[in-house]
Each structure stands twice: as structure tokens, then as C-alpha cells.
Short mmCIF file of C-alpha atoms in Angstrom, two decimals:
data_model
loop_
_atom_site.label_atom_id
_atom_site.label_comp_id
_atom_site.label_asym_id
_atom_site.label_seq_id
_atom_site.Cartn_x
_atom_site.Cartn_y
_atom_site.Cartn_z
CA MET A 1 0.00 0.00 0.00
CA ILE A 2 2.80 2.37 0.95
CA GLU A 3 4.36 1.72 -2.44
CA VAL A 4 1.53 3.60 -4.15
CA PHE A 5 2.77 6.79 -2.50
CA HIS A 6 6.20 6.19 -4.00
CA LEU A 7 5.13 4.92 -7.40
CA VAL A 8 2.57 7.63 -8.24
CA PRO A 9 4.93 10.60 -7.72
CA ALA A 10 7.74 8.64 -9.40
CA LEU A 11 5.62 8.05 -12.51
CA LEU A 12 4.46 11.68 -12.56
CA ILE A 13 8.05 12.94 -12.27
CA GLY A 14 9.15 10.61 -15.05
CA ALA A 15 6.27 11.73 -17.28
CA LEU A 16 7.05 15.42 -16.65
CA ALA A 17 10.74 14.83 -17.47
CA VAL A 18 9.74 13.21 -20.76
CA TYR A 19 7.35 16.10 -21.47
CA THR A 20 10.02 18.79 -20.91
CA THR A 21 12.29 16.84 -23.26
CA VAL A 22 9.92 16.17 -26.15
CA ALA A 23 7.55 19.18 -26.00
CA ARG A 24 7.71 21.02 -29.33
CA ASP A 25 7.45 24.47 -27.79
CA THR A 26 10.37 25.58 -25.59
CA PHE A 27 8.13 27.81 -23.48
CA ALA A 28 5.86 24.84 -22.73
CA ALA A 29 8.93 22.75 -21.89
CA THR A 30 10.17 25.32 -19.36
CA VAL A 31 6.74 25.52 -17.71
CA GLY A 32 6.81 21.72 -17.55
CA PHE A 33 10.19 22.01 -15.85
CA ILE A 34 8.70 24.08 -13.01
CA ALA A 35 6.01 21.43 -12.45
CA TYR A 36 8.77 18.83 -12.58
CA GLY A 37 10.74 20.69 -9.90
CA LEU A 38 7.70 20.91 -7.66
CA MET A 39 6.95 17.18 -8.05
CA LEU A 40 10.59 16.39 -7.25
CA THR A 41 9.95 18.09 -3.92
CA VAL A 42 7.49 15.27 -3.13
CA ALA A 43 10.19 12.71 -3.95
CA TRP A 44 12.61 14.49 -1.59
CA VAL A 45 10.09 14.43 1.25
CA GLN A 46 9.54 10.70 0.66
CA LEU A 47 13.30 10.21 0.81
CA HIS A 48 13.25 11.99 4.21
CA GLY A 49 15.32 14.88 2.88
CA VAL A 50 13.08 17.78 3.93
CA ASP A 51 15.98 20.25 3.84
CA VAL A 52 16.74 19.17 0.28
CA ALA A 53 13.03 19.38 -0.60
CA LEU A 54 12.98 23.02 0.52
CA THR A 55 16.08 23.79 -1.54
CA GLU A 56 14.73 21.95 -4.58
CA SER A 57 11.39 23.76 -4.56
CA ALA A 58 12.95 27.17 -3.88
CA ILE A 59 16.06 27.06 -6.07
CA GLY A 60 15.85 23.99 -8.32
CA GLY A 61 12.24 24.41 -9.40
CA GLY A 62 11.51 28.03 -8.49
CA LEU A 63 14.49 30.21 -9.38
CA THR A 64 15.90 27.97 -12.14
CA GLY A 65 12.39 27.56 -13.58
CA LEU A 66 11.76 31.30 -13.59
CA LEU A 67 15.13 31.88 -15.25
CA LEU A 68 14.33 29.39 -18.03
CA VAL A 69 10.73 30.57 -18.57
CA ARG A 70 11.87 34.18 -18.90
CA ALA A 71 14.67 33.25 -21.31
CA SER A 72 12.33 31.11 -23.43
CA ALA A 73 9.89 34.03 -23.74
CA LYS A 74 12.73 36.28 -24.92
CA LEU A 75 14.05 33.69 -27.38
CA ARG A 76 10.67 32.84 -28.87
CA ALA A 77 11.72 34.33 -32.23
CA THR A 78 14.47 31.73 -32.61
CA GLU A 79 12.10 28.77 -32.30
CA ALA A 80 11.22 28.42 -35.99
CA ALA A 81 14.86 28.39 -37.10
CA ALA A 82 15.75 25.86 -34.40
CA ARG A 83 13.06 23.41 -35.52
CA ALA A 84 14.81 23.09 -38.87
CA GLU A 85 18.00 22.08 -37.06
CA ARG A 86 16.36 19.06 -35.48
CA PRO A 87 18.70 16.10 -35.99
CA ARG A 88 17.83 13.27 -38.36
CA ALA A 89 16.01 10.14 -37.22
CA SER A 90 19.22 8.12 -37.24
CA THR A 91 20.88 10.59 -34.84
CA ARG A 92 17.83 10.55 -32.60
CA LEU A 93 17.83 6.75 -32.55
CA ALA A 94 21.54 6.64 -31.68
CA ALA A 95 20.93 9.19 -28.89
CA ALA A 96 18.04 7.11 -27.56
CA ILE A 97 20.19 3.97 -27.52
CA LEU A 98 23.02 5.80 -25.75
CA ALA A 99 20.62 7.30 -23.18
CA ALA A 100 18.99 3.92 -22.56
CA ALA A 101 22.40 2.30 -22.11
CA VAL A 102 23.46 4.94 -19.57
CA SER A 103 20.17 4.53 -17.69
CA ALA A 104 20.47 0.75 -17.70
CA GLY A 105 24.03 0.88 -16.42
CA LEU A 106 23.02 3.20 -13.60
CA ALA A 107 19.98 1.05 -12.79
CA ILE A 108 22.21 -2.02 -12.44
CA ALA A 109 24.40 -0.01 -10.07
CA VAL A 110 21.33 1.06 -8.04
CA LEU A 111 20.13 -2.52 -7.68
CA ALA A 112 23.61 -3.69 -6.72
CA LEU A 113 24.16 -1.10 -3.95
CA PRO A 114 25.81 -2.64 -0.86
CA ASP A 115 23.64 -3.76 2.03
CA PRO A 116 23.85 -2.54 4.78
CA ALA A 117 24.51 0.84 3.23
CA PRO A 118 27.52 2.83 4.45
CA THR A 119 26.46 5.84 6.50
CA LEU A 120 28.03 8.75 8.32
CA ALA A 121 24.89 9.39 10.41
CA PRO A 122 26.32 7.89 13.65
CA GLU A 123 29.49 10.02 13.35
CA VAL A 124 27.44 13.15 12.76
CA LEU A 125 25.19 12.46 15.74
CA ALA A 126 28.17 11.60 17.96
CA ASN A 127 29.95 14.86 17.16
CA MET A 128 26.96 17.18 16.91
CA GLY A 129 26.85 18.03 20.62
CA PRO A 130 29.73 20.54 20.73
CA THR A 131 28.37 22.48 17.73
CA GLY A 132 25.22 23.44 19.67
CA VAL A 133 23.13 22.92 16.52
CA GLY A 134 20.10 20.59 16.54
CA ASN A 135 19.69 19.95 12.80
CA PRO A 136 22.33 17.41 11.66
CA ILE A 137 22.34 18.85 8.13
CA THR A 138 23.08 22.34 9.46
CA ALA A 139 25.83 20.82 11.61
CA VAL A 140 27.37 19.32 8.46
CA LEU A 141 26.96 22.53 6.46
CA MET A 142 28.23 24.93 9.13
CA ALA A 143 30.69 22.88 11.16
CA PHE A 144 31.93 19.59 9.70
CA ARG A 145 32.03 20.71 6.08
CA ALA A 146 31.91 24.49 6.44
CA THR A 147 34.40 24.82 3.56
CA ASP A 148 31.68 23.56 1.19
CA THR A 149 29.30 26.25 2.37
CA LEU A 150 31.96 28.95 2.09
CA LEU A 151 32.84 27.89 -1.45
CA GLU A 152 29.15 27.63 -2.34
CA ALA A 153 28.60 31.26 -1.29
CA ILE A 154 31.65 32.24 -3.34
CA VAL A 155 30.43 30.27 -6.38
CA LEU A 156 27.19 32.27 -6.22
CA LEU A 157 29.19 35.49 -6.07
CA LEU A 158 31.34 34.40 -9.01
CA ALA A 159 28.20 33.54 -10.99
CA LEU A 160 26.95 37.08 -10.33
CA VAL A 161 30.29 38.55 -11.47
CA GLY A 162 29.99 36.38 -14.59
CA VAL A 163 26.44 37.56 -15.25
CA TRP A 164 27.42 41.21 -14.79
CA SER A 165 30.48 40.89 -16.99
CA LEU A 166 28.20 39.94 -19.88
CA ALA A 167 26.81 43.48 -19.97
CA PRO A 168 27.62 45.51 -23.08
CA ASP A 169 30.28 48.18 -22.33
CA ARG A 170 27.93 51.14 -22.74
CA VAL A 171 25.66 50.03 -19.89
CA TRP A 172 28.39 48.80 -17.54
CA GLY A 173 27.56 49.85 -14.00
CA GLY A 174 23.93 50.40 -14.95
CA ARG A 175 20.71 48.83 -13.77
CA PRO A 176 20.02 45.15 -14.43
CA GLY A 177 17.03 43.96 -16.42
CA PRO A 178 14.25 46.00 -17.98
CA ARG A 179 12.26 48.56 -15.99
CA TYR A 180 9.00 46.72 -15.42
CA ASN A 181 5.79 48.64 -15.90
CA ALA A 182 2.83 46.81 -14.45
CA ASP A 183 -0.64 48.29 -14.01
CA PRO A 184 -0.35 50.02 -10.60
CA ASP A 185 -3.95 48.97 -9.80
CA GLY A 186 -3.54 45.49 -11.27
CA ILE A 187 -3.44 42.17 -9.49
CA LEU A 188 0.38 41.88 -9.80
CA ALA A 189 0.97 45.21 -8.08
CA PHE A 190 -1.61 44.26 -5.44
CA ILE A 191 0.13 40.96 -4.68
CA ALA A 192 3.51 42.68 -4.72
CA ARG A 193 2.23 44.95 -1.93
CA VAL A 194 0.48 42.27 0.15
CA LEU A 195 2.80 39.27 -0.15
CA PRO A 196 6.30 40.62 0.70
CA PRO A 197 5.67 41.29 4.43
CA ILE A 198 4.42 37.72 4.81
CA GLY A 199 7.13 36.29 2.55
CA ILE A 200 9.94 38.09 4.36
CA ILE A 201 8.74 36.73 7.70
CA VAL A 202 8.45 33.20 6.23
CA GLY A 203 11.96 33.56 4.76
CA ILE A 204 13.47 34.72 8.05
CA TYR A 205 11.58 32.00 9.93
CA ILE A 206 12.94 29.29 7.62
CA PHE A 207 16.41 30.78 8.07
CA TRP A 208 16.06 30.83 11.88
CA VAL A 209 14.60 27.32 12.39
CA GLY A 210 17.40 25.91 10.21
CA ALA A 211 19.50 25.54 13.38
CA ASP A 212 17.22 22.83 14.80
CA ASP A 213 14.70 21.90 12.11
CA PRO A 214 14.63 21.66 8.32
CA GLY A 215 15.41 25.05 6.84
CA GLY A 216 18.45 27.25 6.47
CA LYS A 217 19.94 30.37 5.05
CA PHE A 218 19.87 29.37 1.38
CA GLN A 219 16.18 28.45 1.46
CA GLY A 220 15.30 31.52 3.52
CA ALA A 221 17.43 33.83 1.35
CA THR A 222 15.70 32.48 -1.77
CA ILE A 223 12.27 33.39 -0.39
CA VAL A 224 13.43 36.89 0.56
CA ALA A 225 15.02 37.29 -2.90
CA ALA A 226 11.77 36.12 -4.52
CA MET A 227 9.86 38.83 -2.64
CA TRP A 228 12.29 41.44 -3.96
CA LEU A 229 11.87 40.10 -7.51
CA LEU A 230 8.09 40.28 -7.13
CA VAL A 231 8.29 43.95 -6.12
CA LEU A 232 10.70 44.60 -9.04
CA MET A 233 8.46 42.89 -11.60
CA ALA A 234 5.40 44.73 -10.39
CA GLY A 235 7.27 47.95 -11.19
CA LEU A 236 6.99 49.21 -7.59
CA THR A 237 10.72 49.78 -7.39
CA ASP A 238 13.75 49.64 -9.70
CA ALA A 239 16.85 47.47 -9.50
CA PRO A 240 19.87 49.37 -8.13
CA PRO A 241 22.75 50.26 -10.47
CA ILE A 242 25.45 47.64 -10.03
CA SER A 243 28.19 50.26 -9.68
CA ARG A 244 26.79 51.33 -6.29
CA ARG A 245 29.47 50.84 -3.61
CA LEU A 246 27.03 50.00 -0.83
CA LEU A 247 25.45 47.27 -2.95
CA ARG A 248 28.81 45.67 -3.66
CA ALA A 249 29.77 45.88 0.02
CA GLY A 250 26.52 44.09 0.89
CA LEU A 251 27.26 41.34 -1.62
CA VAL A 252 30.69 40.52 -0.21
CA ALA A 253 29.93 41.16 3.49
CA GLY A 254 28.71 37.61 4.16
CA PRO A 255 31.56 35.71 2.50
CA VAL A 256 34.13 38.15 3.98
CA ALA A 257 32.76 37.58 7.51
CA PHE A 258 32.83 33.82 6.88
CA ILE A 259 36.46 33.94 5.67
CA ALA A 260 37.48 36.19 8.59
CA ILE A 261 36.00 33.73 11.10
CA GLY A 262 37.71 30.93 9.16
CA PHE A 263 41.11 32.57 9.57
CA ALA A 264 40.38 33.42 13.21
CA GLY A 265 39.98 29.64 13.62
CA VAL A 266 43.61 29.18 12.55
CA ALA A 267 44.74 31.33 15.49
CA THR A 268 42.25 30.15 18.12
CA ALA A 269 41.52 26.51 17.25
CA GLY A 270 44.40 25.45 15.07
CA ALA A 271 42.65 25.02 11.71
CA PHE A 272 40.92 27.07 9.01
CA LEU A 273 37.18 27.26 9.81
CA ALA A 274 37.66 25.45 13.13
CA TYR A 275 35.67 26.91 16.03
CA PRO A 276 37.24 27.18 19.52
CA ASP A 277 35.55 25.10 22.25
CA GLY A 278 32.27 26.54 23.43
CA TRP A 279 32.21 29.17 20.65
CA SER A 280 30.70 27.03 17.90
CA LYS A 281 27.08 28.10 18.20
CA PRO A 282 27.75 31.88 18.53
CA LEU A 283 30.22 31.82 15.64
CA ILE A 284 27.86 29.76 13.46
CA LEU A 285 25.13 32.31 14.21
CA VAL A 286 27.41 35.23 13.29
CA VAL A 287 28.30 33.54 9.97
CA GLU A 288 24.67 32.73 9.20
CA PHE A 289 23.43 36.24 10.05
CA ALA A 290 26.18 37.75 7.89
CA LEU A 291 25.58 35.33 5.00
CA MET A 292 21.79 35.48 4.80
CA PRO A 293 21.41 39.12 3.54
CA SER A 294 24.37 38.71 1.17
CA LEU A 295 22.86 35.52 -0.24
CA ALA A 296 19.41 37.10 -0.69
CA LEU A 297 21.01 40.06 -2.49
CA THR A 298 23.20 37.81 -4.66
CA LEU A 299 20.33 35.49 -5.62
CA GLY A 300 18.06 38.46 -6.41
CA LEU A 301 20.69 40.16 -8.57
CA ILE A 302 21.56 36.92 -10.41
CA MET A 303 17.87 36.63 -11.26
CA ALA A 304 17.68 40.31 -12.28
CA GLY A 305 20.38 39.57 -14.86
CA ALA A 306 23.05 41.58 -16.63
CA PRO A 307 22.85 45.40 -16.65
CA GLU A 308 20.71 46.59 -19.56
CA ARG A 309 20.28 50.31 -18.90
CA ALA A 310 22.88 53.00 -18.25
CA GLU A 311 22.70 54.39 -14.75
CA ALA A 312 22.09 57.96 -15.86
CA ALA A 313 18.89 57.24 -17.76
CA SER A 314 15.80 58.08 -15.74
CA PRO A 315 13.46 55.14 -15.21
CA ARG A 316 10.75 56.72 -17.37
CA GLU A 317 13.05 57.21 -20.36
CA ALA A 318 14.46 53.72 -20.05
CA ALA A 319 11.02 52.15 -20.09
CA PRO A 320 10.37 50.30 -23.34
CA MET B 11 10.50 -2.04 -3.22
CA ASN B 12 11.22 0.75 -0.77
CA ALA B 13 11.40 4.48 -1.48
CA ALA B 14 15.17 4.41 -2.00
CA THR B 15 14.89 1.79 -4.75
CA VAL B 16 11.87 3.38 -6.45
CA PHE B 17 13.40 6.85 -6.57
CA GLY B 18 16.87 5.45 -7.29
CA LEU B 19 15.51 3.76 -10.40
CA LEU B 20 13.53 6.89 -11.30
CA ALA B 21 16.78 8.85 -11.01
CA THR B 22 18.50 6.58 -13.54
CA ALA B 23 15.58 7.12 -15.94
CA LEU B 24 15.81 10.90 -15.46
CA VAL B 25 19.52 10.86 -16.34
CA GLY B 26 18.69 8.95 -19.54
CA VAL B 27 15.79 11.23 -20.51
CA GLY B 28 17.92 14.32 -19.86
CA LEU B 29 20.83 12.93 -21.86
CA TYR B 30 18.54 12.20 -24.81
CA GLY B 31 17.12 15.73 -24.68
CA PHE B 32 20.59 17.21 -24.38
CA ILE B 33 21.67 15.50 -27.61
CA VAL B 34 18.59 15.84 -29.83
CA ASN B 35 17.20 19.28 -28.93
CA PRO B 36 18.97 21.84 -31.12
CA GLN B 37 18.03 24.95 -29.09
CA PRO B 38 20.73 25.89 -26.55
CA LEU B 39 18.03 26.73 -23.98
CA ARG B 40 16.63 23.21 -24.33
CA LYS B 41 20.13 21.85 -23.80
CA ILE B 42 20.45 23.88 -20.58
CA LEU B 43 17.04 22.55 -19.51
CA ALA B 44 17.98 18.97 -20.36
CA PHE B 45 21.23 19.40 -18.46
CA ASN B 46 19.19 20.39 -15.42
CA VAL B 47 17.09 17.23 -15.84
CA ILE B 48 20.31 15.16 -15.89
CA GLY B 49 21.49 17.08 -12.84
CA SER B 50 18.28 16.49 -10.91
CA GLY B 51 18.55 12.78 -11.77
CA VAL B 52 22.07 12.70 -10.34
CA PHE B 53 20.88 14.56 -7.23
CA LEU B 54 17.95 12.18 -6.79
CA LEU B 55 20.24 9.16 -7.12
CA PHE B 56 22.48 10.62 -4.45
CA GLY B 57 19.38 11.30 -2.34
CA ALA B 58 18.29 7.67 -2.65
CA ILE B 59 21.75 6.62 -1.48
CA ALA B 60 21.45 9.08 1.44
CA ARG B 61 18.08 7.52 2.34
CA ARG B 62 19.67 4.06 2.44
CA GLY B 63 22.12 5.43 5.01
CA ALA B 64 19.29 6.11 7.49
CA ALA B 65 20.42 5.23 11.01
CA LEU B 66 19.80 6.04 14.66
CA GLY B 67 16.45 7.70 14.04
CA LEU B 68 17.72 9.95 11.22
CA GLY B 69 15.72 9.62 7.99
CA GLY B 70 18.85 9.66 5.90
CA ASP B 71 22.60 10.19 5.99
CA PRO B 72 22.95 13.94 6.70
CA VAL B 73 26.33 14.30 4.96
CA PRO B 74 25.11 13.54 1.40
CA GLN B 75 21.94 15.55 2.11
CA ALA B 76 24.05 18.58 3.03
CA LEU B 77 26.17 18.09 -0.09
CA LEU B 78 22.96 17.97 -2.14
CA ILE B 79 21.90 21.41 -0.89
CA THR B 80 25.29 22.75 -1.96
CA GLY B 81 24.96 20.94 -5.29
CA ILE B 82 21.53 22.39 -6.08
CA VAL B 83 22.78 25.94 -5.38
CA VAL B 84 25.87 25.44 -7.56
CA ALA B 85 23.70 24.00 -10.38
CA PHE B 86 21.54 27.11 -10.17
CA SER B 87 24.63 29.37 -10.42
CA ALA B 88 25.85 27.53 -13.51
CA THR B 89 22.40 27.64 -15.12
CA ALA B 90 22.07 31.38 -14.46
CA LEU B 91 25.44 32.03 -16.06
CA ALA B 92 24.63 29.82 -19.07
CA VAL B 93 21.26 31.52 -19.63
CA THR B 94 22.86 34.97 -19.45
CA VAL B 95 25.53 33.97 -21.97
CA LEU B 96 22.77 32.71 -24.25
CA LEU B 97 20.73 35.93 -23.96
CA ARG B 98 23.82 38.01 -24.73
CA LEU B 99 24.51 35.83 -27.78
CA PHE B 100 20.95 36.48 -28.93
CA ASP B 101 21.32 40.25 -28.36
CA GLU B 102 24.56 40.31 -30.36
CA THR B 103 23.65 38.06 -33.28
CA GLY B 104 19.84 37.85 -33.27
CA SER B 105 20.13 34.08 -33.34
CA THR B 106 21.06 31.31 -30.95
CA THR B 107 21.99 28.60 -33.39
CA LEU B 108 24.86 26.29 -32.46
CA SER B 109 25.44 25.14 -36.04
CA SER B 110 28.76 26.35 -37.34
CA GLY B 111 27.82 28.06 -40.59
CA VAL B 112 28.15 24.80 -42.49
CA ALA B 113 24.67 23.31 -42.90
CA PRO B 114 24.00 21.12 -39.83
CA SER B 115 23.24 18.05 -41.93
CA ALA B 116 24.95 17.80 -45.29
CA SER B 117 21.86 16.48 -47.07
CA GLU B 118 19.41 19.26 -46.14
CA PRO B 119 19.85 22.99 -46.74
CA ASP B 120 19.60 25.10 -43.59
CA PRO B 121 16.48 27.29 -43.82
CA ALA B 122 17.76 29.55 -41.05
CA LYS B 123 20.72 30.54 -43.22
CA ALA B 124 18.70 30.71 -46.41
CA ARG B 125 16.44 33.38 -44.95
CA GLU B 126 19.24 35.79 -44.11
#
């Protein structure tokens, strides 16, 4: 009976993956991808990875989906030309055989996994006490493998630098994305006024409970960033010019604090990112509080995209 | 079959479906999308392995689960960068074709080129 609850979402996820692959229209495929991301969340919950489920729905399905949908709307004009480039039947058949072989090989590996499975859960639980954190995943992310989290924050920052560097020279330092003009009395503007206070509280809550329950700074920061994007897209405010000093300071503040505490660990605890005895929880909190706003800002600006308008242009003039 | 096996096998299918889409879809955006399907398949496979490591009241091995969160964020960063490169290519050239000027298949003329 329990198997039904595994098989039904599994079949739906598989069907949605096939749909995003074979759909003729790219826009339809990207919308299918968002549904796919949301259904994957169900799979993550069934695999008892609630923290991963939150990340998947917020970043994997939500932000990535939005990015792809927006790009597909912009690239709609290229669809007709692309259809003519569709490979011949022989190529498609060869690709299908290759894909099936890869899947079959992986499936054999899945069925041959060792039993009992190797696990680090006992080690994590045994060493979690001194960190003062109640959620084992947060303990891994912030204490045992804090380097991963530091590098992850820096990868996000590098992605933003990459996105910005794709701006044409004449708008360098300008405002990202178009200036959105929504009907100020429309439903979008209404939601953009009503939802953010709730969303920001939900985001901060998910960030805060991450210490002891599923949640964390990335998931929380994504929700806060989404609220900012909503306000931007409703035209209630404009994206800041990327040359603004304060903005750049805000972006690097989190990673810089993290690195500073990492180096302090060399002096006080004998290793990079090590926390001295009894200081784990306060230091983890300092890092998380410093990272969360930087992450929200970075995620929001990555979504806003490369600068498209010179800083000097007034919002009205820049409007399409 | 338990959840780990069901979703582990689903994950292998997702990798295959994504790989097929990555090869046959000519639009770069579809390739980015298919790459994300492959990626989610890999993540799900890792998640199934994490679930098998459940012990001492934990629903899964927390170390792979933490790595998965990092992985999903890094995949998003790479996707965002790829999409921005693609949009810039479109702004510069008005096209996003990956074919190299030579007709993509020798037997058929390329209508995209013929129209220019």
C-alpha cells in the first residue's frame, strides 16, 4: 500500500521529465520544468530529505524555472529556425540507444548497492553536541564541512560577477534587467504589496529554524530574494545600479565575515574554519546572520540579470 | 521495493531522458534545460543513497543531504550564467543557433541561413 505513495509521484516525475524533453514548444517545456521541480519536492520528502526538498522547490524548481521561462519568452523568435536544425532520425535513434544504455548501467548499479549501506549518520550524531546545533544537516553545512558552504557562497558570487560581466560596455555599471511597468492597480501590483511582508517573515523563519529543524539560510534567502523580484516585476521599485558601492559591500559582506572567522579559527583553534571550544554556536550564528542578507542580495541580482540600462537614464526614459 | 529503490531507479531514468534531450534538442536553452534534468537525476540518485544510510532515528545520511543542498545551489549558479551567456549571444547576433555556418546536416539545406 505504501508503495503507491512512492510509485505515483515517481511516474508523474518521469512523465514530466519526458514532457520537458519532447515538447515542441520551448516555453511549454520550461513551464513543464517548473512542475517537474515541484513534483521532485514530493520525492525528496519521501526520501526523508526535507531540507533538500525546501532547496529543490525554492532554487531547483523556483528560481531555475523562472530563469528558463523568462529566457524562453525572450528567445521565442528563434524557435522556428531551431526546428529546422532538429537532428535526423538516425541521430535521434543513436541518442536514444546511448541514453537507454546509460540509464540501464546506472539502474544495475542502483540494484547492486551494498547492504547494509555505508552511512556517516552515527558520526554526525556523535559529534553534533559541541556544535550546539540541533539539525544534523546544518551541523554538516556549518561545522563539519563548512568549507563547502563557504565555497558555495563564493560560487554564487562568481556567478553574479559572470552575469554582470556579460553586460555591453555602454551600460556597464547600470541597472540590471528591464524597468517593469505593471498596471499600478492590477493584481500583480496588489500581490507585490500584500505578499512581501508575509514572505519576508516566512523567509526569516525558515532561516532561523534551520538551526534545529529543516530550513536554512539558502532556502530563507531564496524566499526573501523572490519577494524582492516580485516587487521589481510589479514595477513598484527599480533594480539598483550595479556600480553602487554599498550594494557591492553588501554582496561581499557575508563571504568576507565567513572567511574572517575561518582565519580566526587558525589562530584560536588550530585550523581554518575550526571553532574554539564553546564558541561554535555563537560563531555559526554570526556567519549565518552575515551570509543570509548577502545571499538574498546575490540570488536576487543573479535573477535580475546583466545590466541593460545605463545608470544615468531616468526610469521613465528607459522604459520600453 | 522501498522508497530508496523506487526513486533510485527513477533517477536513472531521469539521467537517460535528460541525456537524450541534451543531444537531440537543437536549441541551446533546451540543452540547458535537459542538463538540469540530468542534474536532478544525479541529485535524486544521491538522495536515494542518502536515504539508504538512514540510522539512529535519522531519515537519511545527513552528509550527502548537506552536499545535495550545496549541489543544487551550484547547479543554479551555472544555469544562471549559461542563460545569461545565451541571452547576450541572442542580443549580439539575433540568433542562438549552435550550427557552425556549415549546414548542420549535409543532405538538407539550412532554412535559417537561407532566410538571411
